[in-house]
Coordinates of N, CA and C in Angstrom, one line a residue:
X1267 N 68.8 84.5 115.0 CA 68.3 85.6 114.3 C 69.1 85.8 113.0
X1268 N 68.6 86.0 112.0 CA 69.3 86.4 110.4 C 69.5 87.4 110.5
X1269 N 70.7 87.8 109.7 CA 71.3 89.2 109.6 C 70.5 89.3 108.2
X1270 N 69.9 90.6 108.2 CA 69.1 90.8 106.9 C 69.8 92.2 106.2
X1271 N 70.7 92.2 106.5 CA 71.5 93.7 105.9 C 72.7 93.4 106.8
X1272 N 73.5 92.9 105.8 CA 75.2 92.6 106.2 C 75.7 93.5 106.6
X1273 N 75.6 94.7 105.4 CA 76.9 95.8 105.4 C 76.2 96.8 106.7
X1274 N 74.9 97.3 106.7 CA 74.4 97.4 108.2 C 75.1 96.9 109.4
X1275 N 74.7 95.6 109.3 CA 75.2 95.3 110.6 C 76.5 95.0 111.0
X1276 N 77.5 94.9 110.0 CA 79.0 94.8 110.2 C 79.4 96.3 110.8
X1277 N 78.8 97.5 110.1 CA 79.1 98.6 109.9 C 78.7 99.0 111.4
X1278 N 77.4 98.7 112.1 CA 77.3 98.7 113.6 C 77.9 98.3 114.3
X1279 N 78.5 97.2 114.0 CA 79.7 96.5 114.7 C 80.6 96.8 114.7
X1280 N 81.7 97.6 113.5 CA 82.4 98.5 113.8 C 82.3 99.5 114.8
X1281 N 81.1 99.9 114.7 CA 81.3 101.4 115.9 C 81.0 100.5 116.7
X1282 N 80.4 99.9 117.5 CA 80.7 99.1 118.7 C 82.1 98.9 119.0
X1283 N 82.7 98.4 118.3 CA 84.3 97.9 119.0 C 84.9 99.2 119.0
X1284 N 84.7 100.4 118.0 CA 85.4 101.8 118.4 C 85.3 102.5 119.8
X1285 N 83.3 102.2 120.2 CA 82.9 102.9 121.0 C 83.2 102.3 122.2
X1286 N 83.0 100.9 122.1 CA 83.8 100.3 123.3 C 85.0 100.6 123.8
X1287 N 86.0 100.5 122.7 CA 87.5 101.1 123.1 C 88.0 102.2 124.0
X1288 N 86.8 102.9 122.9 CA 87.2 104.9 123.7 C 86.5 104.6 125.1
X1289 N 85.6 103.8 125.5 CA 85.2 103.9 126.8 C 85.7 103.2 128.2
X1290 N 86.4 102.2 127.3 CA 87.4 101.4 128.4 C 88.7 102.3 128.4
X1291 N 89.2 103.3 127.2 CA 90.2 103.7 127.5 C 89.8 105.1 128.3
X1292 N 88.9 105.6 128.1 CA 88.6 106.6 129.1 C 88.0 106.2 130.6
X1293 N 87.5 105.2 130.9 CA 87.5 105.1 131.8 C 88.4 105.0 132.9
X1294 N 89.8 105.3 132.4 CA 91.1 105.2 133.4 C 91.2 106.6 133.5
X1295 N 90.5 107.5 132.8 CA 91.2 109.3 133.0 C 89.6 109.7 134.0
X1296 N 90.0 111.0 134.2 CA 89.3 111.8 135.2 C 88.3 112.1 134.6
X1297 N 86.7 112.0 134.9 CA 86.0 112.9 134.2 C 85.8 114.1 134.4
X1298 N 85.3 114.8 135.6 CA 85.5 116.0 135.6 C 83.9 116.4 135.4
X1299 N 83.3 117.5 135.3 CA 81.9 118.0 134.6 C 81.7 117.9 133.6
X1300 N 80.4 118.3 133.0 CA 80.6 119.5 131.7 C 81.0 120.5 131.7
X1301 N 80.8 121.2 132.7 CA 81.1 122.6 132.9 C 82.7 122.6 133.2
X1302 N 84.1 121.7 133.5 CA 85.1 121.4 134.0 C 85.6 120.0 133.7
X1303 N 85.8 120.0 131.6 CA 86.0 118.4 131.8 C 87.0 117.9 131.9
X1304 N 87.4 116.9 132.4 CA 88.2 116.1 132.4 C 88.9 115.4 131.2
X1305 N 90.3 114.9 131.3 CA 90.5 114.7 130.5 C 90.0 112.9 129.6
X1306 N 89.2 112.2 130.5 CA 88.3 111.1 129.7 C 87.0 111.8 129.8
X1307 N 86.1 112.9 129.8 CA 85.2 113.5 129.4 C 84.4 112.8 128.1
X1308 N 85.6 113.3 126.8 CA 85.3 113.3 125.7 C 85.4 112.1 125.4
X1309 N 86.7 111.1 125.6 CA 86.6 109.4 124.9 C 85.3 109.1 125.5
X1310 N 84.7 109.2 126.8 CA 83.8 108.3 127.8 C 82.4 108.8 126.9
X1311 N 81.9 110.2 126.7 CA 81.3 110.3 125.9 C 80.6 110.3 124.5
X1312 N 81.9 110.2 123.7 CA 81.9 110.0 122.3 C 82.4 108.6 122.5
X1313 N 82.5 107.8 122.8 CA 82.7 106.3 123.1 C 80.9 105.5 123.1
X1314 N 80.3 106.5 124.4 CA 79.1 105.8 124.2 C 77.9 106.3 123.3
X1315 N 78.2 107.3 122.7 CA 77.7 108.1 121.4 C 77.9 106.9 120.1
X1316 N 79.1 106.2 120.5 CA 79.6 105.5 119.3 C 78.3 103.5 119.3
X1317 N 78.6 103.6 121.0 CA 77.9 102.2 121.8 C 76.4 102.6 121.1
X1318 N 76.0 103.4 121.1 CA 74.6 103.9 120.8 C 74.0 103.4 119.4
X1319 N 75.0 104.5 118.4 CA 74.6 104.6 117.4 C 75.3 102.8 116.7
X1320 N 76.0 102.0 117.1 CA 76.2 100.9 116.7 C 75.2 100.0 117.2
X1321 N 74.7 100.0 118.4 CA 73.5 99.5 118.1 C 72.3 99.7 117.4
X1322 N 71.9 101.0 117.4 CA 70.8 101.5 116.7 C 71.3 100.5 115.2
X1323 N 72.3 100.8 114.0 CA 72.6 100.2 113.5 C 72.7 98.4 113.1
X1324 N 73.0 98.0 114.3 CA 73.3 96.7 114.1 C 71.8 95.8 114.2
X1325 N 70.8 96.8 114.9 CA 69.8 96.2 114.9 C 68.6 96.2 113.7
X1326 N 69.4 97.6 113.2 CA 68.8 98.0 111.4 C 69.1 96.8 110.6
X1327 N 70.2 96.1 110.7 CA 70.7 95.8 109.8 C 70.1 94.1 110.2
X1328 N 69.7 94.0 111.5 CA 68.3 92.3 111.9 C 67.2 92.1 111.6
X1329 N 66.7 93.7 111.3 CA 65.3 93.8 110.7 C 65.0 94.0 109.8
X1330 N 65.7 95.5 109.1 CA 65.6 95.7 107.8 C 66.5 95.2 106.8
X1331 N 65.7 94.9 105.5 CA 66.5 93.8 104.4 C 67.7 95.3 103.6
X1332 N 68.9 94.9 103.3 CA 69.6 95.5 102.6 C 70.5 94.9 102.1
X1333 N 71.5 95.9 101.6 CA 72.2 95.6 100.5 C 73.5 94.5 101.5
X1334 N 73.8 93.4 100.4 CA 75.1 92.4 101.1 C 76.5 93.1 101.3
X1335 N 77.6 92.2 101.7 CA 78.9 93.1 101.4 C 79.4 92.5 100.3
X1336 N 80.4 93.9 99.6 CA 80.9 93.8 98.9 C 82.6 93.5 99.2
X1337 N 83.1 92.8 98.3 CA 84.6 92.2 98.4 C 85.4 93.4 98.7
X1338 N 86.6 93.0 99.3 CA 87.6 94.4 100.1 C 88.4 94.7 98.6
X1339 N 88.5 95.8 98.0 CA 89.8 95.8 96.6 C 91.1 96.0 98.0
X1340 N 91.8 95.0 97.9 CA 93.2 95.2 99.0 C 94.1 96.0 98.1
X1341 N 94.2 96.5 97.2 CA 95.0 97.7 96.2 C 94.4 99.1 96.8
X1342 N 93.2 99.6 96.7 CA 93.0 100.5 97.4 C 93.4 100.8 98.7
X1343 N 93.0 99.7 99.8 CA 93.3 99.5 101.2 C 95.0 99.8 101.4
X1344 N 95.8 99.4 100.8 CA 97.6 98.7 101.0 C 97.7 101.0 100.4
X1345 N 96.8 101.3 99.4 CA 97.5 102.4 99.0 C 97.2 103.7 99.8
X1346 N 96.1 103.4 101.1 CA 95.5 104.3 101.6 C 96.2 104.4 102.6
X1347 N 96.7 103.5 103.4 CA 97.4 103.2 104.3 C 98.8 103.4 104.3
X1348 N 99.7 103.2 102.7 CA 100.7 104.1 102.2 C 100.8 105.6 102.4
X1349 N 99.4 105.7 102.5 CA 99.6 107.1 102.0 C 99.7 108.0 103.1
X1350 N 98.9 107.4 104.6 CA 99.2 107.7 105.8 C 100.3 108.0 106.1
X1351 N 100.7 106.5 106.4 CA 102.0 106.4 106.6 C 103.3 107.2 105.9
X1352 N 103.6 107.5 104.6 CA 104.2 108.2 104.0 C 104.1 110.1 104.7
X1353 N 102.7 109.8 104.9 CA 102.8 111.4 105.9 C 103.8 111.6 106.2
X1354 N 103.4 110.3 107.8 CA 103.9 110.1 109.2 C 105.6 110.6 109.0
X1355 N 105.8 109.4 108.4 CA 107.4 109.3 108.0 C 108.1 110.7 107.3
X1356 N 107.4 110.8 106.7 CA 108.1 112.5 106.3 C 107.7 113.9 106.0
X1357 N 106.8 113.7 107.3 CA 106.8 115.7 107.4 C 108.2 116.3 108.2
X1358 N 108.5 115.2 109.0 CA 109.6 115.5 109.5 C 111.0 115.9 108.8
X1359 N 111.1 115.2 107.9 CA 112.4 115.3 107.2 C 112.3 116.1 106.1
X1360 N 111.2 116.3 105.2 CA 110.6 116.9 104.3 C 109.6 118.1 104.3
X1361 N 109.3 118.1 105.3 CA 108.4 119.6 105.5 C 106.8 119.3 105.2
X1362 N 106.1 119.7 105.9 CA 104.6 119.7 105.6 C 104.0 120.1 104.3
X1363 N 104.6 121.0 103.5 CA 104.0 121.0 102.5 C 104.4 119.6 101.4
X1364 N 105.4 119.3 101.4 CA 106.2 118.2 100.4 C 104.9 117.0 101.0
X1365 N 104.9 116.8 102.2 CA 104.7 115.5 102.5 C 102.8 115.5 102.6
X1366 N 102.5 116.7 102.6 CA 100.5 116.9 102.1 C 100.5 116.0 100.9
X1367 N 101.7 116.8 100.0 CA 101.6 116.7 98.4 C 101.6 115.3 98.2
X1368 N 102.7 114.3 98.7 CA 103.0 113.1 98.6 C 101.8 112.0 99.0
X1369 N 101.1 112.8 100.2 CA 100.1 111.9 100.3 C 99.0 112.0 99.6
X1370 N 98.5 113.1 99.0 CA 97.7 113.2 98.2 C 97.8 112.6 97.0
X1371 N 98.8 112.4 96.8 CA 99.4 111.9 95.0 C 98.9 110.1 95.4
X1372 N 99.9 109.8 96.6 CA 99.6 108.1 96.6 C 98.3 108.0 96.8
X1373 N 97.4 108.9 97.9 CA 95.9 108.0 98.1 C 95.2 108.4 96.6
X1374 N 95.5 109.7 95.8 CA 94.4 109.5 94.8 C 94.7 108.2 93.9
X1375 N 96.3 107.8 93.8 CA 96.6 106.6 92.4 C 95.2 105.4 93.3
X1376 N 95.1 105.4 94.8 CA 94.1 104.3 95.1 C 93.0 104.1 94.3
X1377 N 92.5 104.9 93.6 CA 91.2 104.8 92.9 C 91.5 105.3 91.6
X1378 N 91.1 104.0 90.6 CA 91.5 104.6 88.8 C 90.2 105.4 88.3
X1379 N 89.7 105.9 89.6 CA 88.7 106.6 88.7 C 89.2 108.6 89.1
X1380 N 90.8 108.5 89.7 CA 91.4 110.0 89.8 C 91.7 110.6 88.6
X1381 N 90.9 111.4 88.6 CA 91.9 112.6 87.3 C 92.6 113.4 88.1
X1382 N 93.6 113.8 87.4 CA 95.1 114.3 87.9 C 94.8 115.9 88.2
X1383 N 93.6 116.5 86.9 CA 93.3 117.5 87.2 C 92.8 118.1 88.9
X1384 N 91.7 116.9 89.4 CA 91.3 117.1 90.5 C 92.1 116.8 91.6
X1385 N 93.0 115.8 91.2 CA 94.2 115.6 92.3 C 94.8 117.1 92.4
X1386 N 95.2 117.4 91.6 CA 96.0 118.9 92.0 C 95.1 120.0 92.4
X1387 N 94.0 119.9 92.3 CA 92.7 121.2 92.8 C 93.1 120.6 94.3
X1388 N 92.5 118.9 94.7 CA 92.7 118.5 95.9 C 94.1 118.9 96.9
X1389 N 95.0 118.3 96.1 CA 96.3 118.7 96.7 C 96.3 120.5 97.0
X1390 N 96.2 121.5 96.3 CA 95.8 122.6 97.1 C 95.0 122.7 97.6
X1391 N 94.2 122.5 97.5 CA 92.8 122.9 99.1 C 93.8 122.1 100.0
X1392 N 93.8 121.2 100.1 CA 94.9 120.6 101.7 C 95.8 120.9 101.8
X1393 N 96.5 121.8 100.8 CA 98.1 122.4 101.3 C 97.2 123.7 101.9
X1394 N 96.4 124.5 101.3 CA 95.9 125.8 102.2 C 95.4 125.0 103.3
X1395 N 94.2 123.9 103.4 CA 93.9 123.8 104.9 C 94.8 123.8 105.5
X1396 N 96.3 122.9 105.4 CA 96.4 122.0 106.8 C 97.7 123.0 106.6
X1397 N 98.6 124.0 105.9 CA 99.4 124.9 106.4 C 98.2 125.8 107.3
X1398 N 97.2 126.3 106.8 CA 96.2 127.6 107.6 C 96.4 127.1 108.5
X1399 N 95.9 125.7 109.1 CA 95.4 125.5 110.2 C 96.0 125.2 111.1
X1400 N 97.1 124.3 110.5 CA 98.4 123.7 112.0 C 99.7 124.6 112.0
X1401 N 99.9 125.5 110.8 CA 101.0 126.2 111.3 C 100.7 127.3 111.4
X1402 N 99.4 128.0 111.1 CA 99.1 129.4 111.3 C 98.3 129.4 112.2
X1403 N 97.6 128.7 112.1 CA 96.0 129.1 113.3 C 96.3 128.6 113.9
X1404 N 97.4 127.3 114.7 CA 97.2 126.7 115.8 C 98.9 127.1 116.1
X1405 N 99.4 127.5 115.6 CA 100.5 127.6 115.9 C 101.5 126.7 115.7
X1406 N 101.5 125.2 115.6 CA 102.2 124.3 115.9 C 103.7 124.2 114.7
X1407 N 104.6 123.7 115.5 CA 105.9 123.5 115.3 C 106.6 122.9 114.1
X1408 N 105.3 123.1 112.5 CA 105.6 122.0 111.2 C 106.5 122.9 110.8
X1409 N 107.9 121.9 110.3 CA 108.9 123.2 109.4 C 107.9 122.5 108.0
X1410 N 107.3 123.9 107.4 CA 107.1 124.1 105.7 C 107.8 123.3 105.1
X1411 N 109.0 123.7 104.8 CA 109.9 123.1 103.5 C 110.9 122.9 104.0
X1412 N 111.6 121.6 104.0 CA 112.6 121.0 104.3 C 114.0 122.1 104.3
X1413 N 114.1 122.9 103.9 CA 115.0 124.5 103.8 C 114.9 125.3 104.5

């Protein structure tokens, strides 16, 4: 059979090996109910939610004709992945707000089509979300500013 829509059917393929994953790895925890879930509940069922819709997909992508793939820019990828990582490595030593800012700065240089204007609108909306949300509303243990 011909793949008649690449980026379809790779893209199905993807969530197959996700949805696979979450299901083999939840298949080792408890399920539990709905009404009482367990803690593999959620991978087991957003796993085959994933098994699902990657087929529906990958079979879009056997029948229906679409668009090919396009080449990976590995500059983008290497700076998105910086920019994770850069998190990871220093909210701890640097404080949650420093280390939002820093990743916001590296993933937008990923794409020359950032204006700096929008970078800094972006960089505050995510300093208000992710202070609102993980150190006020959820409570959790981020020190703010390295001070």
């Amino acid at each position: 059979m011909r793949i008649r829509s690449p980026r379809d059917f790779f893209a199905g393929a993807i969530f197959l090996l996700f949805g696979l994953c979450a299901v083999l790895v939840g298949r080792d925890y408890p399920m539990g109910t709905a009404l009482h879930m367990g803690s593999g509940y959620f991978p087991l069922v957003l796993g085959a939610l994933l098994l699902l819709l990657g087929a529906g997909i990958c079979i879009k992508g056997l029948v229906i004709a679409g668009e090919g793939l396009e080449s990976i820019g590995l500059r983008p990828l290497l700076l998105v992945l910086l920019a994770i990582g850069a998190f990871a490595v220093s909210v701890e030593p640097i404080g949650l707000v420093a280390a939002t800012v820093l990743m916001t700065v590296i993933g937008a240089s990923a794409s020359p089509e950032s204006r700096w204007r929008e970078v800094v609108v972006l960089t505050i909306a995510l300093l208000g979300l992710s202070v609102g949300v993980f150190a006020y509303g959820l409570g959790l243990p981020f020190r703010l500013f390295p001070f």
